[in-house]
Short mmCIF file of C-alpha atoms and ligand atoms in Angstrom, two decimals:
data_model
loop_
_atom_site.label_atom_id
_atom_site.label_comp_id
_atom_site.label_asym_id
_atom_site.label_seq_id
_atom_site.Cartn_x
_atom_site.Cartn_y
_atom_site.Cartn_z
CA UNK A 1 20.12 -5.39 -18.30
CA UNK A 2 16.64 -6.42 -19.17
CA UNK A 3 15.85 -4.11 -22.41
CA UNK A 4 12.68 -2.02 -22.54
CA UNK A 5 10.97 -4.16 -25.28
CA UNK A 6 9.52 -0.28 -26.86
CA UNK A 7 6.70 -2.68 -29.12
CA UNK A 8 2.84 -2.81 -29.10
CA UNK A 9 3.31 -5.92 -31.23
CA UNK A 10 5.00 -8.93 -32.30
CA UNK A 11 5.83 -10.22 -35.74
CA UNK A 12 4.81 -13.92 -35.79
CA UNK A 13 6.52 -16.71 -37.95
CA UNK A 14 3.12 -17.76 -39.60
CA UNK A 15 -1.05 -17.35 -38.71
CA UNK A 16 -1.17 -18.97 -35.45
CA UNK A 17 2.19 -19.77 -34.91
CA UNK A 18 4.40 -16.67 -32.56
CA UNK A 19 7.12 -16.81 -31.03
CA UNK A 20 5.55 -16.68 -27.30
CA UNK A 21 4.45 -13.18 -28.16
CA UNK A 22 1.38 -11.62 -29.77
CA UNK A 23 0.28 -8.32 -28.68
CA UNK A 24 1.65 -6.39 -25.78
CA UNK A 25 -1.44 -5.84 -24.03
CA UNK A 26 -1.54 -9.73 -23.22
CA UNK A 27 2.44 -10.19 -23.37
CA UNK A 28 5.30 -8.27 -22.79
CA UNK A 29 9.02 -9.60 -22.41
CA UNK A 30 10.14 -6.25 -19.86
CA UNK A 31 7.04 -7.02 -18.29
CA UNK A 32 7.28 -10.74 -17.68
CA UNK A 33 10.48 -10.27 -16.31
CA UNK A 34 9.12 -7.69 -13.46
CA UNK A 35 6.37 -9.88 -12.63
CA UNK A 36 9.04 -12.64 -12.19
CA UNK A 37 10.74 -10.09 -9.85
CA UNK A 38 7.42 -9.05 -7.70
CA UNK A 39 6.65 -13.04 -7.52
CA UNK A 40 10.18 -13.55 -5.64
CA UNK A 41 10.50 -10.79 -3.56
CA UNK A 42 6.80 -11.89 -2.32
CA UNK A 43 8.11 -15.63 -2.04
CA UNK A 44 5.03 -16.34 -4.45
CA UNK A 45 4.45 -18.30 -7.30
CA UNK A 46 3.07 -15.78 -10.01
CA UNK A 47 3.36 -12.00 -10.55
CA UNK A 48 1.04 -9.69 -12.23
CA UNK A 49 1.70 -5.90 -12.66
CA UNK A 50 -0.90 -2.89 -13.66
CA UNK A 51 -0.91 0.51 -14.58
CA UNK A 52 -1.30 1.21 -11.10
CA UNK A 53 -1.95 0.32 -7.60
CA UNK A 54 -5.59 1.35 -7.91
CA UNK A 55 -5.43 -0.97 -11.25
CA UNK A 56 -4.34 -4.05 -9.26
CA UNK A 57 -6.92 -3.83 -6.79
CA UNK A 58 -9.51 -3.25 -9.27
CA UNK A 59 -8.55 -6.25 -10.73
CA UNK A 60 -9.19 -8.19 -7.59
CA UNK A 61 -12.72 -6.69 -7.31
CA UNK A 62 -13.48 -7.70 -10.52
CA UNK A 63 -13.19 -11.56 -9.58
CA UNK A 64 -16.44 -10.52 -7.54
CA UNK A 65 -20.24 -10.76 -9.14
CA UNK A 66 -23.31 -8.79 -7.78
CA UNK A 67 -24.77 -10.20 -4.34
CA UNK A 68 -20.82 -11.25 -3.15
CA UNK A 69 -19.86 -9.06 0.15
CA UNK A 70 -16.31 -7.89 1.19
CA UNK A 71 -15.11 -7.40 4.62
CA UNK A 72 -12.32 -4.69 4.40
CA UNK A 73 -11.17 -1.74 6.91
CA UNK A 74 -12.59 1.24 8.19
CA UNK A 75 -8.99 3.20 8.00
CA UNK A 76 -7.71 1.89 4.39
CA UNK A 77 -6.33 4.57 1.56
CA UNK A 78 -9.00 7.14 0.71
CA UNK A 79 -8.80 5.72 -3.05
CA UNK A 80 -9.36 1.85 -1.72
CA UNK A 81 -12.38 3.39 -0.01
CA UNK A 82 -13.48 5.64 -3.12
CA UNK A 83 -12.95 2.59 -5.92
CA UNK A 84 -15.68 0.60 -3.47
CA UNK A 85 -18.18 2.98 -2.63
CA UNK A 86 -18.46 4.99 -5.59
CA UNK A 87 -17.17 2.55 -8.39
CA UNK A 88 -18.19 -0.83 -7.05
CA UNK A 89 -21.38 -0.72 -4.71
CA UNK A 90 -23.53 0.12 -7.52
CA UNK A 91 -22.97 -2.72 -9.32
CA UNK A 92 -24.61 -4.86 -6.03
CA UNK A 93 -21.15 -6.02 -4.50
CA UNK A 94 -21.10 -5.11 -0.54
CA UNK A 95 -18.45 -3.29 1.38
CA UNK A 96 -18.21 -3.95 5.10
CA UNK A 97 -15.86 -1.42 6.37
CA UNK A 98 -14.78 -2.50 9.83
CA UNK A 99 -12.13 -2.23 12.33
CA UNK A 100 -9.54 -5.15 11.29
CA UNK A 101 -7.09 -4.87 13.52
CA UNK A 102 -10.13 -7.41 15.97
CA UNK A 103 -10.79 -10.44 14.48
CA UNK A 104 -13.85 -10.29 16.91
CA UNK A 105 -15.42 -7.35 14.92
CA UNK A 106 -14.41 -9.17 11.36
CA UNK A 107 -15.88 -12.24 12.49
CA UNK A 108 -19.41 -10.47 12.96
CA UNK A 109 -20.05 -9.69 9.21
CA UNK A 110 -18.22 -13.20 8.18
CA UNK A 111 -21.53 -14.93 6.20
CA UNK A 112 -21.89 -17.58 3.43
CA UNK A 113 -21.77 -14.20 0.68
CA UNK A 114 -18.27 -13.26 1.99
CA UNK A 115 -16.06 -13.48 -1.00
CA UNK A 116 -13.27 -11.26 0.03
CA UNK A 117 -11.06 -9.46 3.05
CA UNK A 118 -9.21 -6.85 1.97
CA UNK A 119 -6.51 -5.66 4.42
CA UNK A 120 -3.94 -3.71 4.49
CA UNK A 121 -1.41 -3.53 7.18
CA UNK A 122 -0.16 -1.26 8.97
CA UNK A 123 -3.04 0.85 8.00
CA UNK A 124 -2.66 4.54 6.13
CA UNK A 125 -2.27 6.82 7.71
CA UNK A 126 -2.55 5.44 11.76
CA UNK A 127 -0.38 2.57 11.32
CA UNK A 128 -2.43 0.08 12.79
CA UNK A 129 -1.47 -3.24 12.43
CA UNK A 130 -4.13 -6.17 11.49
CA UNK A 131 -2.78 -9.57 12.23
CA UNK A 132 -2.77 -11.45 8.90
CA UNK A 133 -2.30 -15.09 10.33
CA UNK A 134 -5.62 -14.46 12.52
CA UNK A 135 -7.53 -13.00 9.18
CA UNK A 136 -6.49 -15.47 7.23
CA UNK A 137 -7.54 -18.51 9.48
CA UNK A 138 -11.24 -16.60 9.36
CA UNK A 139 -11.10 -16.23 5.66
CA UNK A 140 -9.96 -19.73 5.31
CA UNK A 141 -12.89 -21.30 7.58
CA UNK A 142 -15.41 -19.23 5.10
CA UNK A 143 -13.92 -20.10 1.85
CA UNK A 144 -12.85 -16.73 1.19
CA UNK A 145 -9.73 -14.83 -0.38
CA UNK A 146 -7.68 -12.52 1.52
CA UNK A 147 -5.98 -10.05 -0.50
CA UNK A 148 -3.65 -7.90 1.93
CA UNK A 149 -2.72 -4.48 0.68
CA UNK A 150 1.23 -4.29 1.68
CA UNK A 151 2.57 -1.02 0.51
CA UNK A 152 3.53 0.36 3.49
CA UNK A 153 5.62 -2.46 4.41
CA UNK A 154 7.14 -3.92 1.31
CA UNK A 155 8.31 -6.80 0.74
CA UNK A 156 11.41 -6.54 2.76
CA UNK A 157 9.33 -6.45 6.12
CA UNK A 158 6.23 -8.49 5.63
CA UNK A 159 5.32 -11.42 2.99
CA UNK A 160 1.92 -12.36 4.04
CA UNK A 161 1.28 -15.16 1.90
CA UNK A 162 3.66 -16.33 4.33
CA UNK A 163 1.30 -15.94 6.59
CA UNK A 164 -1.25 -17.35 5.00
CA UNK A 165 -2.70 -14.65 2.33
CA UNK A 166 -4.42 -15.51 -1.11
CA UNK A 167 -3.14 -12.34 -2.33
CA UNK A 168 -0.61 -9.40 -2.17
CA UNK A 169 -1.26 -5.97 -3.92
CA UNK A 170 1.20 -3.47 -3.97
CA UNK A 171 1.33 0.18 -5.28
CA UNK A 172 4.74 -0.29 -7.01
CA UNK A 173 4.26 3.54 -7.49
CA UNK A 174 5.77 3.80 -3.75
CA UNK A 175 8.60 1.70 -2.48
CA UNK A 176 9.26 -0.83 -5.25
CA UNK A 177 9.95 2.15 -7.53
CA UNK A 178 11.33 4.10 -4.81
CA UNK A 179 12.09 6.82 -6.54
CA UNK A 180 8.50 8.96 -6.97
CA UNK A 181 9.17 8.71 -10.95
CA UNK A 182 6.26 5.51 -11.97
CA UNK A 183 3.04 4.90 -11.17
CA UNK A 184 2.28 1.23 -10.73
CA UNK A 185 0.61 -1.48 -9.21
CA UNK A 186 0.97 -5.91 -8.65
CA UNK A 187 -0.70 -8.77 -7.31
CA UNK A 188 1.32 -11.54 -6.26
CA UNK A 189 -0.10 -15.27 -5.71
CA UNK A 190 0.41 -18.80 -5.29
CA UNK A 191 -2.57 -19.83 -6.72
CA UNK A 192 -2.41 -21.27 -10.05
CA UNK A 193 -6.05 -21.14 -10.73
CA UNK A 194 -6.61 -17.31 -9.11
CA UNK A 195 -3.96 -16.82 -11.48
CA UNK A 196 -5.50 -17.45 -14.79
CA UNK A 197 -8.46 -15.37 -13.51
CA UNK A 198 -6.19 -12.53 -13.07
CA UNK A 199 -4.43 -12.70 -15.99
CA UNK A 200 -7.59 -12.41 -18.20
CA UNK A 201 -8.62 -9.71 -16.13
CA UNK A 202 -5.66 -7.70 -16.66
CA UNK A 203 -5.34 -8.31 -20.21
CA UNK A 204 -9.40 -8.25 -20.58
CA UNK A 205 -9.84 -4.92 -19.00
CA UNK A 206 -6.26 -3.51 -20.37
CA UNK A 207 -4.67 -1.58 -16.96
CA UNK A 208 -1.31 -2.85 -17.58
CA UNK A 209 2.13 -0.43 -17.82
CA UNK A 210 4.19 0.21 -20.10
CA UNK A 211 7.39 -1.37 -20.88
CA UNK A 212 10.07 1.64 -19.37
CA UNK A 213 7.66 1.78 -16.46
CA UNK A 214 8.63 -1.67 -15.66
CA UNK A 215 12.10 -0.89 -16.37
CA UNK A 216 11.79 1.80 -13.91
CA UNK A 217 10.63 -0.88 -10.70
CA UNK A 218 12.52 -3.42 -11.98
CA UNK A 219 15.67 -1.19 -11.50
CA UNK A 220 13.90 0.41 -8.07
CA UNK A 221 13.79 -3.48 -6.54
CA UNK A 222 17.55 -4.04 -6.96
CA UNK A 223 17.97 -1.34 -4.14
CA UNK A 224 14.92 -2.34 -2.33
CA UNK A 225 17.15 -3.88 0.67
CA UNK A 226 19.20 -0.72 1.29
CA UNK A 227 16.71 1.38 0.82
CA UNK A 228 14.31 -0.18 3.28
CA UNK A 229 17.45 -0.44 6.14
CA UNK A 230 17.65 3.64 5.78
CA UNK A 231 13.94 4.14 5.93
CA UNK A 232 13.51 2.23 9.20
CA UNK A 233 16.23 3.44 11.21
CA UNK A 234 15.31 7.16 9.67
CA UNK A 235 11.86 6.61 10.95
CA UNK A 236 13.02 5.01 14.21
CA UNK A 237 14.95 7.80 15.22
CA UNK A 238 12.39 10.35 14.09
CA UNK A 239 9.47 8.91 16.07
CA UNK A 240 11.33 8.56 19.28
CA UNK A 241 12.37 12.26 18.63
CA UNK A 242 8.52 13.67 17.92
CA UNK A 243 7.47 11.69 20.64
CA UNK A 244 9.70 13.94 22.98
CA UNK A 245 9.10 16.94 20.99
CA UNK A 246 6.57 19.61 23.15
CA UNK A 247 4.52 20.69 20.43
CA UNK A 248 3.32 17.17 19.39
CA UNK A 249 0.16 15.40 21.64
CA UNK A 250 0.65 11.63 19.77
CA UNK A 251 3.05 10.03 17.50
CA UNK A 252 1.54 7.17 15.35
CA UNK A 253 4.69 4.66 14.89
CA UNK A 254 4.00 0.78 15.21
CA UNK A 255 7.72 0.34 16.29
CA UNK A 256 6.55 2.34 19.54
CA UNK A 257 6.04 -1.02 22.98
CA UNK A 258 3.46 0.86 23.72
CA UNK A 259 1.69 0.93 20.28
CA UNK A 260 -1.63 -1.23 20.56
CA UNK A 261 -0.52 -3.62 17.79
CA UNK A 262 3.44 -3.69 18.21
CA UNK A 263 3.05 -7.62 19.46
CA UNK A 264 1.71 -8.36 15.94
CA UNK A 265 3.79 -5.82 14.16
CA UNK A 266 6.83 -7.81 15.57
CA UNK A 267 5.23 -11.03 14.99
CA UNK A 268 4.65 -10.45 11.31
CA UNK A 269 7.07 -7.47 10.21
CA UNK A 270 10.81 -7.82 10.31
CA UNK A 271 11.15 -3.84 11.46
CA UNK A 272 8.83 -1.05 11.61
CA UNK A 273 9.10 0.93 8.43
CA UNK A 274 9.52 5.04 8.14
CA UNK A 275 6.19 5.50 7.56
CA UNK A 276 4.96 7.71 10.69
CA UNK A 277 1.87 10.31 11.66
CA UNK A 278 1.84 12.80 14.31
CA UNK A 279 -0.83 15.54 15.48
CA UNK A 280 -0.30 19.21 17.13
CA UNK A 281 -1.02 19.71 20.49
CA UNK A 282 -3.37 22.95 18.71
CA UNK A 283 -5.23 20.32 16.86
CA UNK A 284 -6.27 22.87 13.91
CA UNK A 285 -6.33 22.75 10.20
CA UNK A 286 -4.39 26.38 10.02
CA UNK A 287 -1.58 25.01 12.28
CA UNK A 288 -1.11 21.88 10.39
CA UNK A 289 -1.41 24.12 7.22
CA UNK A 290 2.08 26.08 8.89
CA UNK A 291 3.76 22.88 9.49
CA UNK A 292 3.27 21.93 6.40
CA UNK A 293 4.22 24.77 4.42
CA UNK A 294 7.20 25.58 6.32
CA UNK A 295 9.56 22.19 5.98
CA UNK A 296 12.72 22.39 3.30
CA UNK A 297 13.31 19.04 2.89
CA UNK A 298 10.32 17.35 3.73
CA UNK A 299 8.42 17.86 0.35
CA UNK A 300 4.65 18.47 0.37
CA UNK A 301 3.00 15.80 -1.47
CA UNK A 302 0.59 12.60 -2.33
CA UNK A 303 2.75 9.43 -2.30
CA UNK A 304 5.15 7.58 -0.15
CA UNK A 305 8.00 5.43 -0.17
CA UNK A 306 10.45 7.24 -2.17
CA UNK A 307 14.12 8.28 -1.54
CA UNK A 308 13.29 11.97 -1.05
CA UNK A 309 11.15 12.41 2.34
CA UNK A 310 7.55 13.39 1.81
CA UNK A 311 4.61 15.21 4.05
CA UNK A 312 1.10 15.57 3.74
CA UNK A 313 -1.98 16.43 5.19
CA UNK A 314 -4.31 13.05 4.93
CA UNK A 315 -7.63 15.12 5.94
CA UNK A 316 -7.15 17.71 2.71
CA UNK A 317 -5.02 15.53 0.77
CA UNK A 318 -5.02 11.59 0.71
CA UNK A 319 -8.18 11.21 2.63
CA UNK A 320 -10.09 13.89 0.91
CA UNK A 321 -12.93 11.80 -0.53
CA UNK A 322 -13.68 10.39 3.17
CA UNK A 323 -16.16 12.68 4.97
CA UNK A 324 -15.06 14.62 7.72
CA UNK A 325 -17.79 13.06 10.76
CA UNK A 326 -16.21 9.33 9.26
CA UNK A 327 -12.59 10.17 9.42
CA UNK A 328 -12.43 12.28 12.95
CA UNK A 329 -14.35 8.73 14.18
CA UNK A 330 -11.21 7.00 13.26
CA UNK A 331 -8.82 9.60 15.04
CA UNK A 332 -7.70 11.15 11.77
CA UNK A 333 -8.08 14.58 13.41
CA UNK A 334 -7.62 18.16 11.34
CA UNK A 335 -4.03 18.34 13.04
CA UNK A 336 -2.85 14.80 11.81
CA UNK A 337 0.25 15.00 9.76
CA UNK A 338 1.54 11.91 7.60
CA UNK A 339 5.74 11.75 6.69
CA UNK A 340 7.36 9.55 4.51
CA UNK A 341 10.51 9.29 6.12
CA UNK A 342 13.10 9.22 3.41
CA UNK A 343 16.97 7.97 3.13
CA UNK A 344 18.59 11.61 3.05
CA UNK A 345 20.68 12.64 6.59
CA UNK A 346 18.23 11.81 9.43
CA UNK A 347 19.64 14.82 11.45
CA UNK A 348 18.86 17.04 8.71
CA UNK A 349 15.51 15.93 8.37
CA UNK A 350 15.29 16.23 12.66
CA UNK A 351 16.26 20.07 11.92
CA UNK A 352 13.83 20.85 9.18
CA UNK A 353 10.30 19.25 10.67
CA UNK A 354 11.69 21.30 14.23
CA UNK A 355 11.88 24.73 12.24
CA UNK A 356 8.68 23.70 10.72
CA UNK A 357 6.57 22.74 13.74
CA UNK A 358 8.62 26.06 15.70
C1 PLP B 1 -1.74 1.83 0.76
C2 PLP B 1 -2.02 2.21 -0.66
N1 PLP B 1 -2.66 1.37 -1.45
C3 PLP B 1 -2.94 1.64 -2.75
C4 PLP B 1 -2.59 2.85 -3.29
C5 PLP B 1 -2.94 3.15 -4.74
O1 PLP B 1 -1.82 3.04 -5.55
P1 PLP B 1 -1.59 3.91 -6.90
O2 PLP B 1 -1.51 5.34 -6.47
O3 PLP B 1 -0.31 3.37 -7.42
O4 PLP B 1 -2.75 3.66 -7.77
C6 PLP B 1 -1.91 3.78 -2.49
C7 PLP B 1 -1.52 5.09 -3.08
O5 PLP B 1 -1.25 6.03 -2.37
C8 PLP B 1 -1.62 3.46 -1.15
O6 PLP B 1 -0.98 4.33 -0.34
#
């Protein structure tokens, strides 16, 4: 097993000669070997982890300088949204939130200061899909990086520098880890230049994790494959059950034929993930509030993408920080419930969300 190299430092042979290792902020031999991991499992060249997802994508923002403009989406995670409004705009960098999943609409704010497209795909917590090959040829044609934000997917159903990406974050707090014990965060690339830039960004600005947390993912990734099989055909079965179910008006599931992006989804994703939202048909805050104090299983939470199945309220919880007129605009209505469909006995999980919704 990779050992958790427990050191902040590294004794060194003589002044200015080491042995590969200085100082653990810069270097770290548990970490090294996860960011070989994240680099494979991406089919990229280079890895780089962070103390968290939020960390990661910070980093990418800081490759920007006042006056450069992003082009990102309209329905990303309420933390994305919060680190670029309230973090980044005042130091002069603009955020063009838009609606990815049409190229048509990203192509309207594409100018000569566009520096960036941040995507992420499917989206949190709709599950709309944005079709990375299309994005990519418009970041491409402007000179521009495209970063694509693939937590909900993982690695198992979507590498989009295969499909033409600069850049894949993750929040390795959620699937990689898999087990809702590690916050964490990576950027894969291929990129040996965007590389270096990265690298003295993380160890510049210091948001990297410690060594047992990246003993943690790199143990999570080994199951990553079996994992991922239980999730999708947990959250398969689930959605075509809510979609039947008479207290529910709409079941957000990209798997669905009828789901406005499942052409892409199939295109680019290898299955559909058990990531799924649903609303009441008595679209209120109180019911939702009864739904989602009632489940056994189904724990009430933040987070995603661990073994144990997770629900939460995006309007009160995840998507707090987004004002209520912006987020009903995007459908994410007072009734919306998000799941995290986990890998325990699907027909338990059936029984617990009907008791719950009664
Ligand atoms: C899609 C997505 N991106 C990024 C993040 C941020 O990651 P972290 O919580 O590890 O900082 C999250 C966290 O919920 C997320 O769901």
């Amino acid at each position: 097993m990779t050992p958790i190299f427990q050191t902040s430092t590294y004794v060194q042979e003589a002044p200015g000669k080491n042995k590969g290792y200085e100082y653990a902020r810069s270097q770290n031999p548990t970490r090294q070997a996860l960011e070989e991991a994240v680099a494979v499992i991406e089919n990229g060249k280079f890895g780089l982890v962070f103390s968290s997802g939020v960390a990661a994508t910070d980093a990418v923002i800081k490759l920007l300088a006042p006056g450069d403009e992003v082009i990102c989406g309209n329905d990303m995670y309420g933390g994305t949204y919060r680190l670029f409004t309230k973090v980044y705009e005042k130091f002069g960098i603009r955020f063009h939130y838009v609606n990815m999943h049409d190229p048509v609409e990203i192509k309207k704010h594409l100018n000569g200061s566009t520096k960036l497209i941040w995507v992420e795909t499917p989206t949190n917590p709709l599950m709309n899909i944005c079709d990375i090959t299309a994005i990519s040829e418009l970041s491409r044609s402007q000179g521009a990086l495209l970063c694509v934000d693939n937590t909900f997917a993982s690695p198992f159903l979507q590498n989009p520098l295969d499909l033409g990406a600069d850049m894949v974050m993750h929040s390795a707090t959620k699937y990689l880890g898999g087990h809702s014990d590690v916050i964490q965060g990576c950027l894969v690339m291929n990129d040996g230049g965007l590389r270096e830039k990265l690298y003295f960004i993380q160890k510049s600005c210091g948001a990297v994790p410690g060594p047992m947390d990246c003993f943690l993912v790199l143990r999570g990734i080994k199951t990553l494959h079996l994992r991922m099989e239980r999730h999708c055909s947990n959250g398969k079965k689930i959605a075509h059950w809510l979609r039947n179910h008479p207290k529910i008006s709409k079941v957000y599931w990209p798997g669905f034929e009828d789901h406005p992006g499942y052409a892409v989804a199939k295109k680019q994703m290898r299955d559909f993930g058990g990531m799924l939202s649903f609303t009441l048909k008595e679209d209120s805050v109180e019911n939702a509030m009864r739904v989602l104090s009632s489940t056994k299983l189904f724990s009430l939470a933040e987070s995603l993408g661990g073994v144990e199945s997770l629900i939460n309220h995006p309007a009160s919880m995840t998507h707090a920080s987004i004002p209520r007129e912006e987020r009903m605009k995007y459908g994410l209505t007072d009734s919306l419930i998000r799941i995290s469909v986990g890998i325990e006995d699907v027909d338990d999980l059936m029984h617990d969300l009907d008791a719950a919704i009664g």
